[in-house]
Short mmCIF file of C-alpha atoms in Angstrom, two decimals:
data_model
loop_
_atom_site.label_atom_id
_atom_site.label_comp_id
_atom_site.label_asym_id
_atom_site.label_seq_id
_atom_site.Cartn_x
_atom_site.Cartn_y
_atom_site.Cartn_z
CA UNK A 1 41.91 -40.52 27.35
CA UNK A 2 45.60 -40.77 26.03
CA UNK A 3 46.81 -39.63 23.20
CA UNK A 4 49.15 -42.43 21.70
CA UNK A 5 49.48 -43.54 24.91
CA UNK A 6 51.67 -40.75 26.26
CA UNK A 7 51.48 -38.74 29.65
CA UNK A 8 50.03 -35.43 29.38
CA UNK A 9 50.68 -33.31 31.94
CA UNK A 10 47.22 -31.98 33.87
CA UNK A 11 47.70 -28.09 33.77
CA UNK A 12 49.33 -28.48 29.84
CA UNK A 13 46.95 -25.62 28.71
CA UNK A 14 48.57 -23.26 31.42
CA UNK A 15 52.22 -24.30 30.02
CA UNK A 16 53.78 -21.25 28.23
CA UNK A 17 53.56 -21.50 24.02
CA UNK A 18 57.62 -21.25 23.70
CA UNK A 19 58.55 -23.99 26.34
CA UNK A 20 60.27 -27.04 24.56
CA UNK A 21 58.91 -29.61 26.47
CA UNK A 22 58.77 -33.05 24.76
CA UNK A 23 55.13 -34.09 24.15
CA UNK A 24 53.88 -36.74 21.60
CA UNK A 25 50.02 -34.91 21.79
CA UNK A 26 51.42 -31.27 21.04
CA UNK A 27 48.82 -31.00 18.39
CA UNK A 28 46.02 -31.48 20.64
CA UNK A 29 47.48 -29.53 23.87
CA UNK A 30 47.47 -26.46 21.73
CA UNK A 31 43.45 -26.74 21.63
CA UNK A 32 43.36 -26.47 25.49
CA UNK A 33 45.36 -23.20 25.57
CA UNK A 34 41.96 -21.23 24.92
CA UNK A 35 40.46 -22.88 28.42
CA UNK A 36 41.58 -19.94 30.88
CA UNK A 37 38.73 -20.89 33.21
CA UNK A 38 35.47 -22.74 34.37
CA UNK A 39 32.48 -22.36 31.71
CA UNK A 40 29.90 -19.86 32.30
CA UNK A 41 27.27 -21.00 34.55
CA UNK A 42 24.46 -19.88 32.57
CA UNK A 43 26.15 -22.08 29.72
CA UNK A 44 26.56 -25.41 31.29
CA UNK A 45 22.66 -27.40 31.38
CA UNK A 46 21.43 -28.10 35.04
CA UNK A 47 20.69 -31.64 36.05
CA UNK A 48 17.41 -31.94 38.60
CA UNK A 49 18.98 -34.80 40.44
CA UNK A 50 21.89 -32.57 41.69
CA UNK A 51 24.57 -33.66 39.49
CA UNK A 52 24.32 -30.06 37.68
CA UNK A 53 26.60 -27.25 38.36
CA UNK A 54 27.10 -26.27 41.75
CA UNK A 55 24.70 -23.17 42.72
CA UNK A 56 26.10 -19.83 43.31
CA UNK A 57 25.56 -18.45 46.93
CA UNK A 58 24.47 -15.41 44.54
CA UNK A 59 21.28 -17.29 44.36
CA UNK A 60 20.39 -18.24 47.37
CA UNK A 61 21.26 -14.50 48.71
CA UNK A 62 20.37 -12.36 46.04
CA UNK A 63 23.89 -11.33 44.82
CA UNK A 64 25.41 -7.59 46.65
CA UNK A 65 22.64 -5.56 45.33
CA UNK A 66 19.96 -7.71 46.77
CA UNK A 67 21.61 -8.34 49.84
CA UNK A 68 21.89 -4.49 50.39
CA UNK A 69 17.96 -4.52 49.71
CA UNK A 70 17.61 -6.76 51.99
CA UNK A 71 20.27 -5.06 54.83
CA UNK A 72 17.78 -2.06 54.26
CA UNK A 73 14.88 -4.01 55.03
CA UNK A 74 16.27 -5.56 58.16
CA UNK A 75 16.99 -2.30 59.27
CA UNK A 76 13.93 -0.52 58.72
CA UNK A 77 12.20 -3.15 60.45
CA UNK A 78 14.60 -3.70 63.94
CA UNK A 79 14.02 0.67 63.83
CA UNK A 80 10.39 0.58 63.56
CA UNK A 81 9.94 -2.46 65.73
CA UNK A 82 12.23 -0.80 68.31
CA UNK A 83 10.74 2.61 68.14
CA UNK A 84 7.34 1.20 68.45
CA UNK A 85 8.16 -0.88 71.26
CA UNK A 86 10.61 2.16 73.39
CA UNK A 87 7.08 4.29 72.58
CA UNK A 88 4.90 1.95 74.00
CA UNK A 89 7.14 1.47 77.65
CA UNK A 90 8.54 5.39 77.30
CA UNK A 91 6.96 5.77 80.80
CA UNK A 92 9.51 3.22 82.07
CA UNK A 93 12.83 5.60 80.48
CA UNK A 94 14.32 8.43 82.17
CA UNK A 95 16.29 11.03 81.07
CA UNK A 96 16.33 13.52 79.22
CA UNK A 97 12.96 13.46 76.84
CA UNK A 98 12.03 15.76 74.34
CA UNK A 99 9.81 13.98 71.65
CA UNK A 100 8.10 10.90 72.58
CA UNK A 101 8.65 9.39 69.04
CA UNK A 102 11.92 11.21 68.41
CA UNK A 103 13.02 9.96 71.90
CA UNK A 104 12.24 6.06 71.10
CA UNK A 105 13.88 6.25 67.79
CA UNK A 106 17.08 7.33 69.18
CA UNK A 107 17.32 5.33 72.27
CA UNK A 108 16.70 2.51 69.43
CA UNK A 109 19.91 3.81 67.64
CA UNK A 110 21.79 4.40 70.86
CA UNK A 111 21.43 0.97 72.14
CA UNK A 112 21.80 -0.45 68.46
CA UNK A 113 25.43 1.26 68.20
CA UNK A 114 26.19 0.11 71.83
CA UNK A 115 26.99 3.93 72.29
CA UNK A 116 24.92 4.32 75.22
CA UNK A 117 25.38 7.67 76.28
CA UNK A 118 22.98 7.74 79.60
CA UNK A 119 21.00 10.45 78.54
CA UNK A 120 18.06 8.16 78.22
CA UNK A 121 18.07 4.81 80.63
CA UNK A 122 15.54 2.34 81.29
CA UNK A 123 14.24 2.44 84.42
CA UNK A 124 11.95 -0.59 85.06
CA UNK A 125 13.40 -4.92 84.62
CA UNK A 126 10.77 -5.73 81.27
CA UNK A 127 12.68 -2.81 79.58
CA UNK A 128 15.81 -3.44 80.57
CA UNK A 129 15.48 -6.88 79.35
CA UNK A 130 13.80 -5.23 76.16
CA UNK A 131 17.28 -3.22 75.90
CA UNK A 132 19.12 -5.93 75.94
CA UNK A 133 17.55 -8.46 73.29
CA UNK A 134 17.66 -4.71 70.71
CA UNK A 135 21.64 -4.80 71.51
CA UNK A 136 22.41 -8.01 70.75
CA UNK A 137 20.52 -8.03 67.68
CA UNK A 138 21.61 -4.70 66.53
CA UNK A 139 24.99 -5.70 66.74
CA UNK A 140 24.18 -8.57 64.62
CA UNK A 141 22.85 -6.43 62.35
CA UNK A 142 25.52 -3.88 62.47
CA UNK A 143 27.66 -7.19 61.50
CA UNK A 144 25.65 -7.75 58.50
CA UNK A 145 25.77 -4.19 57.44
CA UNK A 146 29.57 -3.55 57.60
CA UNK A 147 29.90 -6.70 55.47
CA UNK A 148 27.79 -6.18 52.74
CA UNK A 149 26.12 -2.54 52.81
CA UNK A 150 29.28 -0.40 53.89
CA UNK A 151 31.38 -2.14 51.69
CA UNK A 152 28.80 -1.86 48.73
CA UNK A 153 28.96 1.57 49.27
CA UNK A 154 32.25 2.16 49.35
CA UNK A 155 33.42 0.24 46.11
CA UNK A 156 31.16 2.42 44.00
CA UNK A 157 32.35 5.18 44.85
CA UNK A 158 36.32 3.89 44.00
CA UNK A 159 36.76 3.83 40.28
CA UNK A 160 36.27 7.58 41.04
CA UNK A 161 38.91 7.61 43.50
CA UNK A 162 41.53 5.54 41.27
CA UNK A 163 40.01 8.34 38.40
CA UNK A 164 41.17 11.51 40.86
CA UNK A 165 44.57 9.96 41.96
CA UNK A 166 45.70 8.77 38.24
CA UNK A 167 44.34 11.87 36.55
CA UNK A 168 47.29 13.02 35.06
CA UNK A 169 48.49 9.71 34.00
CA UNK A 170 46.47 8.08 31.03
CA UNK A 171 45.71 4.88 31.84
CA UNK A 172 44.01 1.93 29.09
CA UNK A 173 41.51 0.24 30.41
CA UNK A 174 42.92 -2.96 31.06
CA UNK A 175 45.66 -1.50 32.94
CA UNK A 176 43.20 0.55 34.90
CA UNK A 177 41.27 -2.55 35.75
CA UNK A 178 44.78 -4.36 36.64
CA UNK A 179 45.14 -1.15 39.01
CA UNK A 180 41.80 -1.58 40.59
CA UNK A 181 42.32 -5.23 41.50
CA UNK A 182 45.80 -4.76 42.76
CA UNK A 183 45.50 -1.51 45.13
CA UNK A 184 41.24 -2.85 45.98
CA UNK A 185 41.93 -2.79 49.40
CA UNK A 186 44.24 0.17 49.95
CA UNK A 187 42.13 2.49 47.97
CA UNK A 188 38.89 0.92 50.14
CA UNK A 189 41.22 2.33 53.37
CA UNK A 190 41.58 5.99 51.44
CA UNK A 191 37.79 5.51 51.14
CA UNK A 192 36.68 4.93 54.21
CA UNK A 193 39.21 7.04 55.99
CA UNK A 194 38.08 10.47 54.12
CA UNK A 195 34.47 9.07 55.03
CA UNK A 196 34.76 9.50 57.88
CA UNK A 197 37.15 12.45 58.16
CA UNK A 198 33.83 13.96 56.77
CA UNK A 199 31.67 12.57 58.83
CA UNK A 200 33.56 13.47 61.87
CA UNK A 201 33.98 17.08 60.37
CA UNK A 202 30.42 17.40 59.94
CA UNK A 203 29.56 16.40 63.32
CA UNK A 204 31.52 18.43 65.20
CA UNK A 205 30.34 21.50 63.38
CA UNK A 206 27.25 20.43 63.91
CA UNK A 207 27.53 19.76 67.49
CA UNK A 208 29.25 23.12 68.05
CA UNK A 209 27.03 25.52 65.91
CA UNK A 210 23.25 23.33 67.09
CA UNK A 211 23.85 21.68 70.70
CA UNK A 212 26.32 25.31 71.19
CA UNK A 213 29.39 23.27 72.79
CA UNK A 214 32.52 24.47 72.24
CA UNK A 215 34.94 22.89 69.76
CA UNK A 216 36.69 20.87 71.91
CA UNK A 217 33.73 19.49 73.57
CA UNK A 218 32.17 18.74 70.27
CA UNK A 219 34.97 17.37 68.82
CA UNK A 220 34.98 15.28 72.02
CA UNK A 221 32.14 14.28 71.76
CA UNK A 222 32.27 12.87 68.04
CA UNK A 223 35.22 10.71 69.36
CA UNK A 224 33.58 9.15 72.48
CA UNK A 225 30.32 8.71 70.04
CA UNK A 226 31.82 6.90 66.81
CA UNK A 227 33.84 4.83 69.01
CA UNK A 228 30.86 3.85 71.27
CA UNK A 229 32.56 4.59 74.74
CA UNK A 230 29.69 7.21 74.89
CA UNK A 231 30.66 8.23 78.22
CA UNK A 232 27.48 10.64 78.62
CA UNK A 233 28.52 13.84 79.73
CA UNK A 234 28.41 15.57 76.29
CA UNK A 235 25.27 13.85 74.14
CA UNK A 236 22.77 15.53 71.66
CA UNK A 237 20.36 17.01 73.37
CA UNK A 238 17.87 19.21 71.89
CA UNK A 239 15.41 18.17 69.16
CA UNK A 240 17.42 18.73 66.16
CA UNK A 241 20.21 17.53 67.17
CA UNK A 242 18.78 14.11 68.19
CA UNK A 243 17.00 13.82 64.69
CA UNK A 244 20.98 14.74 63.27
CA UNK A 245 21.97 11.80 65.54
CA UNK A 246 19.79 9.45 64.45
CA UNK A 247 21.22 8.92 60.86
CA UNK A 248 24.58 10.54 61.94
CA UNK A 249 25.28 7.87 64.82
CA UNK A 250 24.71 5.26 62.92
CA UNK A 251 26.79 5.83 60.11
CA UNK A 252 29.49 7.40 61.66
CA UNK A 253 29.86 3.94 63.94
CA UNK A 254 29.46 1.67 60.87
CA UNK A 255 32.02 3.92 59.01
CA UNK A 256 35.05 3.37 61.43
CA UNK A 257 34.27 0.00 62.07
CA UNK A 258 34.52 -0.58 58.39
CA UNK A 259 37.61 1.50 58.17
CA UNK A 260 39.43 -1.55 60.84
CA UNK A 261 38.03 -4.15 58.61
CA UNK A 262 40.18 -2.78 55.69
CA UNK A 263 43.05 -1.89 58.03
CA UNK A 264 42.52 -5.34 58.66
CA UNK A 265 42.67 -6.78 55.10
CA UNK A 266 45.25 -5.20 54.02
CA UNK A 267 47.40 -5.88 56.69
CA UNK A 268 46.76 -9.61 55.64
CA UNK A 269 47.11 -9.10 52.02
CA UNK A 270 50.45 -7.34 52.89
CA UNK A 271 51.83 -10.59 54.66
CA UNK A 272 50.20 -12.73 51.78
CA UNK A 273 51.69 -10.70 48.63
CA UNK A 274 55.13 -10.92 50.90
CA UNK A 275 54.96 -14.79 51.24
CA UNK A 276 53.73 -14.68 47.33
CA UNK A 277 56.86 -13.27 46.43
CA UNK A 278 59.22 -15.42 48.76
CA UNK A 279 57.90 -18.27 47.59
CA UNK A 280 58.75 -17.24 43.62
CA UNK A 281 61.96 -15.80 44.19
CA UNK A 282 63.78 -18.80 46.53
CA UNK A 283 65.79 -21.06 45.05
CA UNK A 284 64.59 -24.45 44.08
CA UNK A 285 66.36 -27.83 45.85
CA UNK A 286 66.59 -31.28 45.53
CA UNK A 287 64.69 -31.28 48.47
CA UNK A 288 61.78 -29.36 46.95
CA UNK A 289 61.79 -31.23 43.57
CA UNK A 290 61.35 -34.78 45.43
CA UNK A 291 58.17 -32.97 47.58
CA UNK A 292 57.12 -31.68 44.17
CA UNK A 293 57.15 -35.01 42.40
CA UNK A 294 53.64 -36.11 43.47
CA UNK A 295 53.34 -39.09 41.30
CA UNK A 296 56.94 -40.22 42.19
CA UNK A 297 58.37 -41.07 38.54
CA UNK A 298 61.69 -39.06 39.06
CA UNK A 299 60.16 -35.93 37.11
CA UNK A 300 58.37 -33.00 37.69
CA UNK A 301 55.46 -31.93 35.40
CA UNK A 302 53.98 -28.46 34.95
CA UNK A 303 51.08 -29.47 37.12
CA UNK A 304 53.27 -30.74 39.99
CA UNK A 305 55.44 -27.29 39.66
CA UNK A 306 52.09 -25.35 40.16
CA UNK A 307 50.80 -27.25 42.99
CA UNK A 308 53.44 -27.06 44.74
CA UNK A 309 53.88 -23.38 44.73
CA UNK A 310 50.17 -23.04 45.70
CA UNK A 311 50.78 -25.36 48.42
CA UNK A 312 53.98 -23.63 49.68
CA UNK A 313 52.19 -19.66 49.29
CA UNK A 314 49.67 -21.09 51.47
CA UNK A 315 46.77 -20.67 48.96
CA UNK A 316 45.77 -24.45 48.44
CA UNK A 317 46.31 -27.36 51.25
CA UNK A 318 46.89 -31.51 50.92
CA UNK A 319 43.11 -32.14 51.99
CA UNK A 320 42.05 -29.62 49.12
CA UNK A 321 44.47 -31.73 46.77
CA UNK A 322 43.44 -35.05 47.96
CA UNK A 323 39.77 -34.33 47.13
CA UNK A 324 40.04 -33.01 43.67
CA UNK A 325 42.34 -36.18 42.93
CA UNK A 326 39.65 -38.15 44.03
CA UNK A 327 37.22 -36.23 42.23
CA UNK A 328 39.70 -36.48 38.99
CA UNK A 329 39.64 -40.44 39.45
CA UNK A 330 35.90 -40.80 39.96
CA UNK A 331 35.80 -38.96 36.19
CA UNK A 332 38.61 -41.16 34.93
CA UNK A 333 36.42 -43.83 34.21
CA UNK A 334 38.55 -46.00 31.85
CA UNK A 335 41.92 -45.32 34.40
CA UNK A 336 43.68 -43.83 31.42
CA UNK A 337 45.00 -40.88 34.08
CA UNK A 338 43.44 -38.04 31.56
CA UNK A 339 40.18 -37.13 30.64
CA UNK A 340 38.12 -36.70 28.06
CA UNK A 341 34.56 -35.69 26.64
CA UNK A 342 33.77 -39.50 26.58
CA UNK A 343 34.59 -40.17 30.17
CA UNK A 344 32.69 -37.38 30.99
CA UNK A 345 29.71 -39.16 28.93
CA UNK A 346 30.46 -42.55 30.25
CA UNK A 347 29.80 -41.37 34.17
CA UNK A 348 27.13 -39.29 33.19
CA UNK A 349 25.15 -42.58 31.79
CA UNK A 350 26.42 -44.77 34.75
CA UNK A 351 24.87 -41.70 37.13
CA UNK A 352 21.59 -42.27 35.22
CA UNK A 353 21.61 -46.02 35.68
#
């Protein structure tokens, strides 16, 4: 409600402590300052008939660490459904076969990984349908792996990263945490590019010390495998080398897809810190201050300023405005254009009506 009847702006507790704007309630905007953000969820009661806090997708998913139980559970099962079901038809694949159950498992991750490398092939229409219902769902779940598991993964290992590259500068921890927030996405792209340097390291030594090809074979082959072309004429082929493939394939495949998706991101991030900093370093106009000036009284409040910015870095658009407005209005219950802890109370008992 208003204080003496004057205008308060809506962001006022955002408004820095030495500006000199005129305000009849500068007493009571000062208690405000101290709100930086929403309160805690676990604070703030829950209300049965769904007028509670909205529920976090945490919840409903488990949060990351769940969600990377439960990537590890979808995975063991699509293996050990797919090796058991490659065992039971392994009469109806050619190839090259070495271990009946050793042979299912890694057709399962071949096909999963789209590598496809020709060794093994189905020979008979019920398997080749088989194959192709296990590909479309292992890419699915390759999906949900690089977007929770991978990444998982990779940000614990980062802090350790930032440690090793700022090691001879001493850093407090709030600036280290201001480090890790800024760079997140460029040291996720060191990450997952020395990930899989190693990974590619250790599979061409592999290749060229068990399966005896030469280096540039092996090498070859590591290419044509982590990038899935699998083109067949260099595969693993003897029985410790397919039981290296099985966990090597895999993550070497996940790991460069990954490494795009950051490529990726911070390619957009890039574009979106460079708009950012357009947008706060151009000159203000006329022009902007009338398309600033929501409420159309001549001035432009703190609150205007800040949505206007947001609107003009891309980050917030007019639909997104338009419904919090409305939401703001439904709370306003006595139209006095602010809020307070007794309209809050007032829609709270017309809700329970």
């Amino acid at each position: 409600m208003a204080c003496n009847g004057a205008k308060k702006p809506l962001l006022s507790g955002l408004v820095d402590s030495t500006s000199q704007r005129i305000d009849e309630c500068t007493p009571y905007r000062r208690r405000f300052r101290r709100v930086k953000s929403a309160p805690v969820t676990e604070l703030v009661p829950s209300d049965i008939s769904g007028n509670g806090p909205i529920p976090c997708y945490e919840y409903f998913f488990g949060g990351r660490h769940l969600s990377l139980k439960q990537v590890a559970v979808f995975l063991a099962v699509y293996l050990g459904l797919g090796t058991l079901c490659f065992y039971v038809v392994r009469d109806d694949i050619k190839g090259n076969k070495l271990n009946p159950i050793l042979d299912s498992l890694y057709f399962c991750i071949v096909t999963m990984t789209t590598v496809g490398y020709g060794d093994l092939v189905p020979d008979s229409a019920p398997v080749k349908l088989l194959a192709c219902v296990f590909v479309f769902t292992g890419m699915l779940l390759i999906g949900l792996i690089l977007s929770k598991a991978a990444d998982y993964l990779v940000e614990k290992q980062e802090i350790l990263l930032i440690k090793a590259l700022r090691m001879h500068q001493k850093l407090d921890p709030a600036a280290f945490l201001k480090e890790i927030e800024t760079n997140k996405v460029k040291y996720k792209c060191y990450l997952a590019i020395i990930i899989l340097s190693v990974l590619m390291l250790v599979g061409t030594i592999f290749l060229y010390m068990v399966e005896d090809l030469d280096i540039i074979d092996a090498f070859y082959c590591v290419c044509s495998t982590i990038t899935t072309l699998g083109y067949g004429d260099k595969s693993f082929s003897t029985v410790y080398g397919r039981m290296f493939a099985v966990f090597w394939i895999l993550t070497g495949t996940i790991a460069l897809g990954q490494l795009f998706l950051y490529i990726a991101e911070l390619f957009t991030e890039s574009r979106q810190r460079a708009l950012v900093n357009w947008v706060l370093t151009r000159r203000m106009t006329s022009l902007d201050l009338e398309a600033a000036d929501i409420d159309d009284d001549g001035v432009v409040g703190a609150a205007e300023f800040v949505i206007y910015k947001l609107k003009e870095m891309g980050k917030i658009s007019e639909e997104d405005i338009a419904l919090v407005i409305k939401e703001f209005e439904d709370l306003d219950v006595d139209q006095s254009g602010t809020l307070s802890a007794s309209d809050i109370m007032a829609q709270t008992t017309q809700t329970h009506k």
